[in-house]
Amino acid sequence: MTVVQQLIDDGRLTDPGSAKGRLLAAAAQLFKHKGYERTTVRDLASEIGIQSGSLFHHYPSKEAILKAVMEETIVRNTALMQAGLSQAESPRDKVLALIRCELQSILGETGEAMSVLVYEWRSLKPDSQQHILALRDIYEQLWLDTLAEARAAGMVQTDPFILRRFLTGALSWTTNWYKADGEISIEQLALDALTLAVK
Amino acid sequence: MTVVQQLIDDGRLTDPGSAKGRLLAAAAQLFKHKGYERTTVRDLASEIGIQSGSLFHHYPSKEAILKAVMEETIVRNTALMQAGLSQAESPRDKVLALIRCELQSILGETGEAMSVLVYEWRSLKPDSQQHILALRDIYEQLWLDTLAEARAAGMVQTDPFILRRFLTGALSWTTNWYKADGEISIEQLALDALTLAVK
Amino acid sequence: MTVVQQLIDDGRLTDPGSAKGRLLAAAAQLFKHKGYERTTVRDLASEIGIQSGSLFHHYPSKEAILKAVMEETIVRNTALMQAGLSQAESPRDKVLALIRCELQSILGETGEAMSVLVYEWRSLKPDSQQHILALRDIYEQLWLDTLAEARAAGMVQTDPFILRRFLTGALSWTTNWYKADGEISIEQLALDALTLAVK
Amino acid sequence: MTVVQQLIDDGRLTDPGSAKGRLLAAAAQLFKHKGYERTTVRDLASEIGIQSGSLFHHYPSKEAILKAVMEETIVRNTALMQAGLSQAESPRDKVLALIRCELQSILGETGEAMSVLVYEWRSLKPDSQQHILALRDIYEQLWLDTLAEARAAGMVQTDPFILRRFLTGALSWTTNWYKADGEISIEQLALDALTLAVK
DNA sequence: AATGAATGAGCATTCATTCAT
DNA sequence: CATGAATGAATGCTCATTCAT
């Protein structure tokens, strides 16, 4: 968790204990379960125990909250992925590290925010999409580089672009069916997903 | 297309040339591109050249239109999959037939409706979800049976439930990135996807 | 009143008996007495006995109502002034006709709308201002031409532009103090105003 | 400027260099250009570099600021008019002094406040209107006395009440069209206005 | 004095739905 | 079947004002 703590200290991530941080967590949860459009600012406000008008003291619009949820998610997950990658050595371990890391993001505590990132894209204004896309590119490049390395090592036949996109879908979809209290662990799921990607 | 024509003749599918049929096609398109919530009944009505009030002579509510789009999609695709399966023999061919069929549903002419089925689930009332789920079970059983057969043949190691879910995500996500006018054909994409599933 | 009736028949003016017409009359009254900003759409709606949401069936925004009030006022008054001018012969009579006509607009039945035109200008969006300005130019040209004629006849020394502006202010201000039930008639007021302008 | 300095020393006028004074100047400017309703307390506060909450240490409400702007304007202009009158001798010079003085108030440095006095009247609470009216009566009496004197001298035919009201409108309207950097000086404008009033 | 987070009533506008014609 | 005026509840957002620090 030191990676995340460092981001908070650097001001690149909102402290989850602060008012803004609690708002973002509540927003991620509500946006995931009800959808952005069906979530009203009154829902958001009552979730953290303030009046709807007070929300606009923290963010200028509902859309800005959505954007913040997405931005924080990418920033955090990019850092986590870089940390995960730095501890892996073989191409296989690197791919596994990425899969494990993305699954943890999707299915762990911050899963709601990750889900929002995937499913509420249309609700962002074009400006905001542009901004998030730039951040997402950094994140995706980590994937593409790693898959290219695995391909160079002969472990993967499929084009990295296509493979990454299949994996994006396969992994993000887990949010719709995986139950943490079920029989299968995230680690096992990651291994299963790995067999999709490499031989 | 005879399979579909038969469903229309049987009254299990709406004739796409009829007023209702054109409404469903327009709804699928709008729901996909703007999202269900952001699509107004006025959008829907003007798309087929009537007034918004007149919509309610065809469907009792906006949600009923969403439900109908989803229902028709499942009914049509279940029939298409059954037709596809009946022409395949080996387990590998059967899996490829399912993948090809699902990709055609997602990326072809009726792709919008398929996308709606996946991404607008939350906007259905619980009653309607129940109803659609029952239809979906039939569809999913085709997948599970086929994957189990492939596993029995030693072509697949992963648990069919998990594998099917990975594939669901991977294939449905293609709607967000695949370009029909790009370099890769749907058939090639199906083959790439097949390598995810089987060795 | 035939001039006005003709405009209604031509579709250049809203029929005051129609729903839209009654809305415009009510808007003019409320905008004058409470100001545009302080008048809510609920005020407007309840004044004509409908719900606030129904207002938007007739006009797309509150500002559009303000714009319509102004536009109708200029169109009507331009026509009335042209009619008044056509019955005057001498330069003095023409100036008197314009003054009388403008005073009647300001102090008569449609006075509220005239007042709105003068005092709520800032509340119009720039686009709308542009549109109204074009109409106003026609109206003002009638004044400038007439004052120039009076000056050519030696009846006026002051520059017509400046004189017109002094008169605009003097006449529009009457709305703030003139009482119809007082001792002085509009005709007498017009004569008094005439002595401001000409010797 | 000694007249105004004396009022400041007497505590009847706020020192324009003080925090309150700068607030009133900013308020006058904003109220004129955006209108009272459209000017927010945040606008006001940011203009003088404080937070909106801090405004309420100086004035108990937004309306109190409007009232103060109006009150100061009348007090200052009444003093300036009295000073101007005391240096004029003939009835004609006296009327000219009043016109010049009022135009300078409207078009000079403090013009914004004068404009607010005229155009934001409706936004004052009735109590405050009462209070300002009492001050205004003193100011208006200077006008009425002077016009009555001119009439007694045969220079004016029109009833002083009516003439004053015409002049109020004509002069206050100049704020909407006069450009300080144009061809005509305020002095010339005053002479033009004088010819409206007297022969 | 000043801050700034919070309030809460109010605003213009949207929109699925109804229904008399 | 279709219209289109009307509904009325709901929405995102604003803003003067309060108050603990």
mmCIF file of C-alpha atoms in Angstrom, chain D residues 4 7 47 60 113 125-126 170:
data_model
loop_
_atom_site.group_PDB
_atom_site.id
_atom_site.type_symbol
_atom_site.label_atom_id
_atom_site.label_comp_id
_atom_site.label_asym_id
_atom_site.label_seq_id
_atom_site.Cartn_x
_atom_site.Cartn_y
_atom_site.Cartn_z
ATOM 1 C CA VAL D 4 -16.773 64.921 -0.896
ATOM 2 C CA LEU D 7 -18.539 64.172 3.824
ATOM 3 C CA GLU D 47 -13.510 41.493 -6.820
ATOM 4 C CA PRO D 60 -25.525 41.967 6.890
ATOM 5 C CA ALA D 113 -23.546 53.848 -8.726
ATOM 6 C CA LYS D 125 -36.894 45.876 0.024
ATOM 7 C CA PRO D 126 -39.784 48.278 0.709
ATOM 8 C CA ALA D 170 -33.320 61.915 -20.657
#
